[in-house]
Short mmCIF file of C-alpha atoms and ligand atoms in Angstrom, two decimals:
data_model
loop_
_atom_site.label_atom_id
_atom_site.label_comp_id
_atom_site.label_asym_id
_atom_site.label_seq_id
_atom_site.Cartn_x
_atom_site.Cartn_y
_atom_site.Cartn_z
CA UNK A 1076 -0.73 11.15 22.03
CA UNK A 1077 0.12 9.62 25.40
CA UNK A 1078 3.62 8.34 26.14
CA UNK A 1079 2.74 4.62 26.00
CA UNK A 1080 1.39 5.13 22.46
CA UNK A 1081 4.28 7.36 21.35
CA UNK A 1082 6.76 4.70 22.49
CA UNK A 1083 5.17 2.17 20.14
CA UNK A 1084 4.10 4.16 17.07
CA UNK A 1085 5.71 7.52 16.51
CA UNK A 1086 8.52 8.43 14.14
CA UNK A 1087 8.10 5.44 11.82
CA UNK A 1088 6.16 5.07 8.59
CA UNK A 1089 5.98 1.37 7.67
CA UNK A 1090 4.76 2.13 4.14
CA UNK A 1091 8.21 3.52 3.42
CA UNK A 1092 9.85 0.27 4.50
CA UNK A 1093 8.15 -2.62 2.66
CA UNK A 1094 5.36 -2.53 5.29
CA UNK A 1095 7.82 -4.02 7.75
CA UNK A 1096 6.25 -4.03 11.22
CA UNK A 1097 9.70 -4.14 12.77
CA UNK A 1098 11.74 -1.00 12.17
CA UNK A 1099 14.53 -1.90 9.72
CA UNK A 1100 18.11 -1.74 10.91
CA UNK A 1101 19.77 0.43 8.31
CA UNK A 1102 23.21 -1.05 8.77
CA UNK A 1103 25.26 1.22 6.54
CA UNK A 1104 28.18 3.59 6.74
CA UNK A 1105 27.10 5.98 4.01
CA UNK A 1106 24.25 6.84 1.63
CA UNK A 1107 24.21 7.30 -2.14
CA UNK A 1108 23.20 10.75 -3.38
CA UNK A 1109 20.89 11.07 -6.40
CA UNK A 1110 23.30 13.46 -8.12
CA UNK A 1111 25.91 16.11 -7.32
CA UNK A 1112 23.26 18.75 -6.62
CA UNK A 1113 21.48 16.47 -4.14
CA UNK A 1114 24.77 15.97 -2.29
CA UNK A 1115 25.43 19.72 -2.24
CA UNK A 1116 21.90 20.42 -0.98
CA UNK A 1117 22.25 17.97 1.89
CA UNK A 1118 25.55 19.45 3.01
CA UNK A 1119 24.09 22.97 2.78
CA UNK A 1120 20.98 21.88 4.76
CA UNK A 1121 18.78 22.99 1.84
CA UNK A 1122 17.38 19.49 1.85
CA UNK A 1123 17.35 17.04 4.78
CA UNK A 1124 18.53 13.48 4.45
CA UNK A 1125 21.16 10.95 5.32
CA UNK A 1126 24.80 11.65 4.49
CA UNK A 1127 27.00 9.44 6.64
CA UNK A 1128 26.15 7.41 9.77
CA UNK A 1129 28.41 9.57 11.93
CA UNK A 1130 25.90 12.39 11.23
CA UNK A 1131 22.59 10.57 10.88
CA UNK A 1132 21.00 7.19 10.32
CA UNK A 1133 17.37 6.26 9.54
CA UNK A 1134 17.08 3.69 12.38
CA UNK A 1135 18.61 6.07 14.89
CA UNK A 1136 16.39 8.81 13.49
CA UNK A 1137 13.24 6.89 14.53
CA UNK A 1138 14.59 6.58 18.07
CA UNK A 1139 15.45 10.29 18.14
CA UNK A 1140 12.00 11.35 16.97
CA UNK A 1141 10.28 8.95 19.35
CA UNK A 1142 12.34 10.01 22.35
CA UNK A 1143 11.91 13.71 21.58
CA UNK A 1144 8.13 13.25 21.65
CA UNK A 1145 8.25 11.10 24.81
CA UNK A 1146 10.18 13.85 26.57
CA UNK A 1147 7.89 16.61 25.19
CA UNK A 1148 10.87 18.02 23.26
CA UNK A 1149 11.43 19.31 19.74
CA UNK A 1150 14.57 17.42 18.73
CA UNK A 1151 17.05 14.80 19.87
CA UNK A 1152 20.48 13.38 19.15
CA UNK A 1153 21.52 9.83 19.99
CA UNK A 1154 25.11 9.32 21.07
CA UNK A 1155 27.25 6.37 22.07
CA UNK A 1156 26.78 6.57 25.87
CA UNK A 1157 25.29 8.57 28.69
CA UNK A 1158 28.73 10.04 29.36
CA UNK A 1159 28.95 11.22 25.74
CA UNK A 1160 25.49 12.80 26.08
CA UNK A 1161 26.63 14.76 29.14
CA UNK A 1162 29.91 15.77 27.48
CA UNK A 1163 28.23 16.96 24.27
CA UNK A 1164 25.50 18.83 26.13
CA UNK A 1165 28.10 20.83 28.06
CA UNK A 1166 30.71 21.51 25.36
CA UNK A 1167 27.90 22.50 23.00
CA UNK A 1168 27.56 25.69 25.05
CA UNK A 1169 30.76 26.04 27.09
CA UNK A 1170 34.41 26.41 26.13
CA UNK A 1171 37.70 27.54 27.64
CA UNK A 1172 37.21 30.26 30.28
CA UNK A 1173 33.57 29.39 30.94
CA UNK A 1174 32.00 27.81 34.00
CA UNK A 1175 29.10 25.49 34.70
CA UNK A 1176 27.10 24.88 37.86
CA UNK A 1177 26.61 21.26 38.81
CA UNK A 1178 24.52 19.56 41.45
CA UNK A 1179 26.21 18.09 44.52
CA UNK A 1180 24.27 14.87 43.89
CA UNK A 1181 25.41 13.29 40.63
CA UNK A 1182 26.43 9.99 39.10
CA UNK A 1183 30.12 9.30 39.83
CA UNK A 1184 31.11 9.30 36.15
CA UNK A 1185 29.42 12.66 35.67
CA UNK A 1186 31.38 14.08 38.63
CA UNK A 1187 34.76 13.02 37.26
CA UNK A 1188 33.86 14.20 33.74
CA UNK A 1189 32.49 17.56 34.80
CA UNK A 1190 34.98 18.47 37.52
CA UNK A 1191 38.23 16.87 36.35
CA UNK A 1192 38.18 16.14 32.61
CA UNK A 1193 36.39 19.36 31.66
CA UNK A 1194 38.89 21.33 33.75
CA UNK A 1195 41.51 20.26 31.21
CA UNK A 1196 39.34 21.87 28.54
CA UNK A 1197 39.36 25.11 30.59
CA UNK A 1198 35.77 24.71 31.81
CA UNK A 1199 35.33 25.05 35.57
CA UNK A 1200 32.52 23.36 37.49
CA UNK A 1201 31.08 24.91 40.66
CA UNK A 1202 28.92 22.75 42.90
CA UNK A 1203 25.51 23.79 44.23
CA UNK A 1204 23.15 21.94 46.57
CA UNK A 1205 20.32 20.70 44.40
CA UNK A 1206 17.73 19.81 47.04
CA UNK A 1207 17.10 23.52 47.55
CA UNK A 1208 18.07 25.87 44.71
CA UNK A 1209 18.25 28.98 46.90
CA UNK A 1210 22.08 28.71 46.99
CA UNK A 1211 22.32 28.70 43.19
CA UNK A 1212 21.82 32.36 42.32
CA UNK A 1213 25.02 33.64 43.97
CA UNK A 1214 27.15 31.34 41.82
CA UNK A 1215 25.98 32.64 38.42
CA UNK A 1216 28.16 35.10 36.48
CA UNK A 1217 28.62 36.22 32.85
CA UNK A 1218 30.67 33.13 32.09
CA UNK A 1219 28.12 30.62 33.42
CA UNK A 1220 26.90 28.52 30.50
CA UNK A 1221 24.85 25.72 32.02
CA UNK A 1222 23.22 24.40 35.18
CA UNK A 1223 23.46 20.62 35.32
CA UNK A 1224 21.52 18.36 37.69
CA UNK A 1225 19.83 14.95 37.95
CA UNK A 1226 16.05 14.83 38.49
CA UNK A 1227 16.41 11.69 40.63
CA UNK A 1228 20.05 11.24 41.50
CA UNK A 1229 22.17 8.12 41.24
CA UNK A 1230 22.99 6.73 43.80
CA UNK A 1231 21.59 9.06 46.48
CA UNK A 1232 18.03 8.86 45.08
CA UNK A 1233 17.58 12.49 45.98
CA UNK A 1234 15.11 14.62 44.04
CA UNK A 1235 16.30 18.06 42.93
CA UNK A 1236 14.43 21.31 43.56
CA UNK A 1237 13.51 21.28 39.88
CA UNK A 1238 11.13 24.25 39.95
CA UNK A 1239 13.62 26.33 41.90
CA UNK A 1240 16.51 25.52 39.53
CA UNK A 1241 14.41 26.28 36.43
CA UNK A 1242 13.25 29.59 37.87
CA UNK A 1243 16.82 30.82 38.43
CA UNK A 1244 18.04 29.45 35.08
CA UNK A 1245 15.28 31.39 33.31
CA UNK A 1246 15.92 34.56 35.30
CA UNK A 1247 19.56 34.67 34.11
CA UNK A 1248 19.08 33.12 30.68
CA UNK A 1249 21.33 30.16 31.50
CA UNK A 1250 20.58 26.74 30.04
CA UNK A 1251 19.30 24.09 32.44
CA UNK A 1252 20.33 20.50 31.67
CA UNK A 1253 18.60 17.65 33.48
CA UNK A 1254 19.94 14.10 33.52
CA UNK A 1255 16.66 12.15 33.67
CA UNK A 1256 18.20 8.66 33.51
CA UNK A 1257 16.96 7.32 36.84
CA UNK A 1258 13.45 8.78 36.86
CA UNK A 1259 13.12 7.89 33.15
CA UNK A 1260 10.68 9.37 30.66
CA UNK A 1261 8.02 7.06 32.11
CA UNK A 1262 7.90 8.84 35.47
CA UNK A 1263 9.02 12.37 34.69
CA UNK A 1264 9.36 14.75 31.75
CA UNK A 1265 11.69 17.65 32.73
CA UNK A 1266 10.73 19.77 29.71
CA UNK A 1267 7.14 19.96 30.99
CA UNK A 1268 8.60 21.71 34.05
CA UNK A 1269 10.58 24.24 32.00
CA UNK A 1270 13.94 22.47 31.67
CA UNK A 1271 15.79 23.32 28.41
CA UNK A 1272 17.84 20.18 27.75
CA UNK A 1273 17.34 16.58 28.89
CA UNK A 1274 20.01 13.88 28.76
CA UNK A 1275 19.68 10.17 29.37
CA UNK A 1276 21.98 7.25 29.70
CA UNK A 1277 19.82 4.89 27.62
CA UNK A 1278 22.01 2.07 28.98
CA UNK A 1279 19.73 1.98 32.04
CA UNK A 1280 15.89 1.90 32.04
CA UNK A 1281 15.59 2.56 28.31
CA UNK A 1282 17.57 -0.56 27.49
CA UNK A 1283 16.07 -2.29 30.50
CA UNK A 1284 17.92 -5.56 30.10
CA UNK A 1285 21.49 -4.40 30.30
CA UNK A 1286 22.25 -5.02 26.62
CA UNK A 1287 23.23 -1.60 25.28
CA UNK A 1288 25.43 1.38 26.10
CA UNK A 1289 23.81 4.51 24.73
CA UNK A 1290 22.91 8.11 25.40
CA UNK A 1291 20.53 10.76 24.12
CA UNK A 1292 20.20 14.54 24.26
CA UNK A 1293 16.75 16.11 23.90
CA UNK A 1294 15.95 19.82 23.60
CA UNK A 1295 12.75 21.73 24.27
CA UNK A 1296 10.95 23.70 21.61
CA UNK A 1297 12.11 27.30 21.09
CA UNK A 1298 15.84 27.04 21.75
CA UNK A 1299 16.66 29.25 18.71
CA UNK A 1300 14.66 32.11 20.26
CA UNK A 1301 16.40 31.45 23.58
CA UNK A 1302 19.85 31.68 21.95
CA UNK A 1303 18.93 34.88 20.09
CA UNK A 1304 17.66 36.45 23.28
CA UNK A 1305 20.79 35.44 25.17
CA UNK A 1306 23.24 36.06 22.32
CA UNK A 1307 25.96 37.53 24.55
CA UNK A 1308 26.09 34.38 26.67
CA UNK A 1309 25.82 32.02 23.69
CA UNK A 1310 27.81 33.53 20.79
CA UNK A 1311 28.46 30.13 19.14
CA UNK A 1312 24.80 29.89 18.15
CA UNK A 1313 24.61 33.45 16.84
CA UNK A 1314 27.91 33.95 15.04
CA UNK A 1315 29.04 32.21 11.83
CA UNK A 1316 30.53 28.75 12.44
CA UNK A 1317 33.78 28.86 10.45
CA UNK A 1318 33.95 25.06 10.58
CA UNK A 1319 30.59 24.83 8.74
CA UNK A 1320 31.15 27.39 5.95
CA UNK A 1321 29.81 30.27 8.05
CA UNK A 1322 26.52 28.69 9.13
CA UNK A 1323 24.63 30.67 11.77
CA UNK A 1324 22.67 28.10 13.77
CA UNK A 1325 19.89 30.44 14.88
CA UNK A 1326 19.13 31.12 11.18
CA UNK A 1327 18.23 27.47 10.63
CA UNK A 1328 14.60 26.49 11.35
CA UNK A 1329 15.59 23.24 13.06
CA UNK A 1330 16.02 22.44 16.77
CA UNK A 1331 19.20 24.43 17.36
CA UNK A 1332 20.85 22.68 20.29
CA UNK A 1333 20.85 19.22 18.75
CA UNK A 1334 21.61 20.67 15.30
CA UNK A 1335 24.89 22.13 16.52
CA UNK A 1336 25.66 19.02 18.60
CA UNK A 1337 25.17 16.93 15.45
CA UNK A 1338 26.88 19.10 12.84
CA UNK A 1339 29.79 20.10 15.01
CA UNK A 1340 30.28 17.66 17.90
CA UNK A 1341 29.07 14.36 16.43
CA UNK A 1342 30.82 15.25 13.16
CA UNK A 1343 34.15 16.05 14.84
CA UNK A 1344 34.24 13.90 17.97
CA UNK A 1345 32.24 11.01 16.58
CA UNK A 1346 30.85 9.30 19.68
CA UNK A 1347 27.75 8.14 17.82
CA UNK A 1348 25.41 5.23 18.34
CA UNK A 1349 25.40 2.17 16.11
CA UNK A 1350 22.14 1.51 14.19
CA UNK A 1351 21.92 -1.90 15.80
CA UNK A 1352 21.97 -0.40 19.28
CA UNK A 1353 19.30 2.10 18.21
CA UNK A 1354 17.15 -0.81 17.10
CA UNK A 1355 17.63 -2.65 20.41
CA UNK A 1356 16.64 0.51 22.27
CA UNK A 1357 13.54 0.90 20.07
CA UNK A 1358 12.43 -2.60 21.11
CA UNK A 1359 12.95 -1.78 24.79
CA UNK A 1360 11.27 1.60 24.62
CA UNK A 1361 7.96 -0.08 23.73
CA UNK A 1362 7.76 -1.56 27.26
CA UNK A 1363 9.42 1.28 29.20
CA UNK A 1364 6.29 2.44 31.02
CA UNK A 1365 5.26 -1.11 31.99
CA UNK A 1366 8.71 -1.94 33.25
CA UNK A 1367 9.30 1.23 35.24
CA UNK A 1368 5.90 0.77 36.88
CA UNK A 1369 6.87 -2.72 38.03
CA UNK A 1370 10.43 -1.71 39.04
CA UNK A 1371 8.87 1.01 41.19
CA UNK A 1372 6.25 -1.15 42.88
CA UNK A 1373 8.81 -3.90 43.55
CA UNK A 1374 11.27 -1.38 44.99
CA UNK A 1375 8.63 0.09 47.30
CA UNK A 1376 7.93 -3.38 48.72
CA UNK A 1377 11.65 -4.03 49.25
CA UNK A 1378 12.13 -0.56 50.80
CA UNK A 1379 9.30 -1.16 53.28
CA UNK A 1380 10.80 -4.52 54.22
CA UNK A 1381 14.26 -2.99 54.76
CA UNK A 1382 12.83 -0.11 56.77
CA UNK A 1383 11.35 -2.57 59.27
CA UNK A 1384 14.55 -4.65 59.55
CA UNK A 1385 16.52 -4.27 62.82
CA UNK A 1386 19.93 -4.48 61.10
CA UNK A 1387 19.14 -1.63 58.70
CA UNK A 1388 19.92 1.84 60.02
CA UNK A 1389 18.05 3.75 57.37
CA UNK A 1390 16.51 3.34 53.93
CA UNK A 1391 16.66 5.94 51.23
CA UNK A 1392 13.75 5.65 48.79
CA UNK A 1393 11.66 8.68 47.82
CA UNK A 1394 8.35 6.82 47.65
CA UNK A 1395 8.64 6.02 51.39
CA UNK A 1396 6.69 8.47 53.54
CA UNK A 1397 9.71 8.78 55.84
CA UNK A 1398 11.90 10.10 53.01
CA UNK A 1399 12.99 13.73 52.69
CA UNK A 1400 12.16 13.61 48.96
CA UNK A 1401 8.67 12.13 49.52
CA UNK A 1402 6.76 15.33 48.80
CA UNK A 1403 8.84 16.00 45.70
CA UNK A 1404 8.18 12.48 44.41
CA UNK A 1405 4.46 13.14 44.82
CA UNK A 1406 4.77 16.53 43.16
CA UNK A 1407 6.93 15.66 40.15
CA UNK A 1408 6.74 11.94 39.43
CA UNK A 1409 3.87 9.97 37.93
CA UNK A 1410 1.73 8.62 40.79
CA UNK A 1411 4.58 9.46 43.22
CA UNK A 1412 6.57 6.47 41.95
CA UNK A 1413 10.34 6.61 42.13
CA UNK A 1414 12.05 3.88 40.05
CA UNK A 1415 13.87 0.74 41.13
CA UNK A 1416 16.83 2.51 42.68
CA UNK A 1417 17.22 2.64 46.44
CA UNK A 1418 19.98 2.59 49.00
CA UNK A 1419 20.23 1.65 52.63
CA UNK A 1420 22.69 1.99 55.47
CA UNK A 1421 23.95 -0.81 57.65
CA UNK A 1422 26.12 -0.45 60.75
CA UNK A 1423 29.58 -1.10 59.36
CA UNK A 1424 31.58 -1.58 56.20
CA UNK A 1425 32.00 -5.25 57.20
CA UNK A 1426 28.25 -5.69 57.38
CA UNK A 1427 27.78 -3.99 54.01
CA UNK A 1428 30.29 -6.39 52.49
CA UNK A 1429 28.60 -9.38 54.12
CA UNK A 1430 25.18 -8.43 52.77
CA UNK A 1431 26.57 -7.94 49.27
CA UNK A 1432 28.41 -11.26 49.34
CA UNK A 1433 25.49 -13.22 50.83
CA UNK A 1434 22.70 -12.41 48.38
CA UNK A 1435 21.96 -15.05 45.77
CA UNK A 1436 19.49 -13.36 43.43
CA UNK A 1437 21.17 -9.97 43.41
CA UNK A 1438 24.20 -9.73 41.15
CA UNK A 1439 27.11 -7.52 42.17
CA UNK A 1440 26.99 -5.10 39.27
CA UNK A 1441 27.58 -1.35 38.86
CA UNK A 1442 24.72 -0.93 36.40
CA UNK A 1443 21.14 0.09 37.21
CA UNK A 1444 17.80 -0.34 35.46
CA UNK A 1445 18.23 -4.00 34.50
CA UNK A 1446 15.38 -6.53 34.66
CA UNK A 1447 17.71 -8.47 36.98
CA UNK A 1448 18.17 -7.13 40.52
CA UNK A 1449 21.59 -5.67 41.25
CA UNK A 1450 23.54 -4.78 44.37
CA UNK A 1451 26.65 -2.65 44.78
CA UNK A 1452 28.85 -0.86 47.31
CA UNK A 1453 29.21 2.65 45.78
CA UNK A 1454 32.12 3.86 47.97
CA UNK A 1455 34.45 1.12 46.71
CA UNK A 1456 33.20 0.89 43.11
CA UNK A 1457 31.14 3.47 41.17
CA UNK A 1458 32.31 6.30 43.40
CA UNK A 1459 35.80 5.06 44.24
CA UNK A 1460 37.45 7.76 42.10
CA UNK A 1461 36.02 10.43 44.38
CA UNK A 1462 38.01 11.81 47.32
CA UNK A 1463 36.64 11.89 50.87
CA UNK A 1464 35.18 15.37 50.56
CA UNK A 1465 33.48 14.55 47.25
CA UNK A 1466 32.04 11.38 48.80
CA UNK A 1467 30.75 13.33 51.78
CA UNK A 1468 29.19 15.95 49.51
CA UNK A 1469 27.58 13.17 47.49
CA UNK A 1470 26.16 11.58 50.66
CA UNK A 1471 27.93 8.26 50.19
CA UNK A 1472 29.29 6.34 53.19
CA UNK A 1473 31.30 3.16 53.57
CA UNK A 1474 28.08 1.68 55.00
CA UNK A 1475 25.86 2.55 52.01
CA UNK A 1476 24.51 -0.36 49.95
CA UNK A 1477 22.77 0.45 46.68
CA UNK A 1478 20.11 -1.76 45.12
CA UNK A 1479 18.66 -1.66 41.65
CA UNK A 1480 15.45 -3.62 41.98
CA UNK A 1481 14.58 -5.71 38.95
CA UNK A 1482 11.44 -7.34 37.63
CA UNK A 1483 11.56 -10.58 39.65
CA UNK A 1484 8.75 -11.43 42.06
CA UNK A 1485 9.36 -9.20 45.12
CA UNK A 1486 8.66 -12.12 47.48
CA UNK A 1487 11.84 -13.81 46.24
CA UNK A 1488 13.87 -10.59 46.51
CA UNK A 1489 12.74 -10.06 50.11
CA UNK A 1490 13.50 -13.70 50.98
CA UNK A 1491 16.99 -13.28 49.55
CA UNK A 1492 17.66 -10.08 51.51
CA UNK A 1493 16.26 -11.68 54.67
CA UNK A 1494 18.91 -14.39 54.45
CA UNK A 1495 21.68 -11.93 53.53
CA UNK A 1496 20.89 -9.76 56.57
CA UNK A 1497 20.90 -12.72 59.03
C1 PLP B 682 24.95 5.47 34.05
C2 PLP B 682 24.69 6.90 34.15
C3 PLP B 682 25.35 7.81 33.34
C4 PLP B 682 26.42 7.37 32.34
O1 PLP B 682 25.86 6.63 31.32
P1 PLP B 682 26.68 5.55 30.43
O2 PLP B 682 25.67 5.14 29.43
O3 PLP B 682 27.13 4.48 31.35
O4 PLP B 682 27.83 6.30 29.83
C5 PLP B 682 25.03 9.14 33.44
N1 PLP B 682 24.12 9.56 34.34
C6 PLP B 682 23.44 8.71 35.14
C7 PLP B 682 22.44 9.25 36.10
C8 PLP B 682 23.71 7.36 35.09
O5 PLP B 682 23.06 6.52 35.91
#
C-alpha cells in the first residue's frame, strides 16, 4: 500500500468496533482480564493485549501500527512528546559510561537534552558534522551506542549525509537514530535508506494544527538479529532483564527496540501519550501528505520571493537551486520538496526584530508545522539556552529569522513579508 492509503486505512478493523468509521477513543486507565490466567499470560507476553494505559492502549495502538507502516518500519511506540521520544530512544541503548554521537545541526531542545541532561546520567555526547559523514568514523569506540541526527534539521534546514552516516553505523554495528520531524513521513522515510530507528515530534507536521504535544519511536524490521549480532555493544537486549523476571528481549518475536522501550522505559518513566491525543493525531495523519505538499510549495514561493529581496542577505531553503542541500533534497525527498521550514538572514539584529514585529499574518511562535504561518528569532528563543560556541556550531546568528510556512494563500504571505521588510 502507498503512504496516502496507509494513513487512512491501516491498523484499524471497524468490525471490531461497532462498525464505527471513526476510530474509538478508548479513554480508560486499565483493562479487565478474563480470568487470573489471562492476566498472567499478558504479563508473561504469552498472549498480547491491553494491561494498563501506561503500557498500551487500543487507540494509541492504531496510531503506532499506522505510523510504523508509513515509515516502512516493523513496530512503534507513542510517547508524550518529541523530547520523550529522543530520550527513550537513547536511554534504551545507552547508560552510564557510554557515549553517543550527535549531529552538529539539531533542534535546540535535543541539544540541551543530549549534551547536558544526559551527561547527568553518565552518557557523553560527541558532536559530528552531519552534512558530510566522513568525520564520523574517528569518533566511534566500544562504548558508542548510537548515532543521532536529523534528516532535515530544525532550524538550519540542513540535510544530513544520510547514506554516509548509515554506511558507517552499519560498518561498526552502531544504531542510527534519525529525527524525521521536519521532513515528515510524507517526504522521507529514513528506514528505506537503512536507518535503524526513526523518531518524530508528532507535535509538528503530524498534528499539523498545533493542537497536540506528542512523540513516536519507530524501528526497522530485524532489530533482534542486529542486537544478537552486536551483543557485546548491546548487552541489555541479550541478557536477562532482572526488572522483567529475567526476560531476554532478543528471545521475543516482537520488534525488540520498541518492546524494551515499552516494557522498561514507558513502564518505569511513564511519559506516555493520552488516548485522546492519539485520536487527534490519527485525524491529522489522514491529510499529512496533502498538507506537507502544500506547505512545501508555499514555502518555495516565499523562499524565491525572499531571495530576490534587496534587504535579505541570504535564504536557506533546500528546494532552492542556490542551496547547499539542493542536491540532497532531490536525492532523498519526494519530488525534491523540503517542507514549510526556511530561514533567512537580514543585516542586523535590529532588522530581524523589526521584521518579526511588523508581520501581521505570521504569529511569533516557537512551534513549526502548523497550518498557520509562524515566525521566530531562534537566537533569543528556541536556541537561547545554547552558548555562543553551540550557536556557532548550529549555524544560528543574531540575524537569522526562521519561518514556518503555513497553508494560507502564498500571495497573502508574500504581501505581508513585503510590508514587514519595508
Ligand atoms: C519540536 C521538535 C522536537 C521536540 O518535540 P516536542 O514534541 O516539542 O517535545 C524534537 N525534534 C525536532 C526536530 C523538533 O522540531
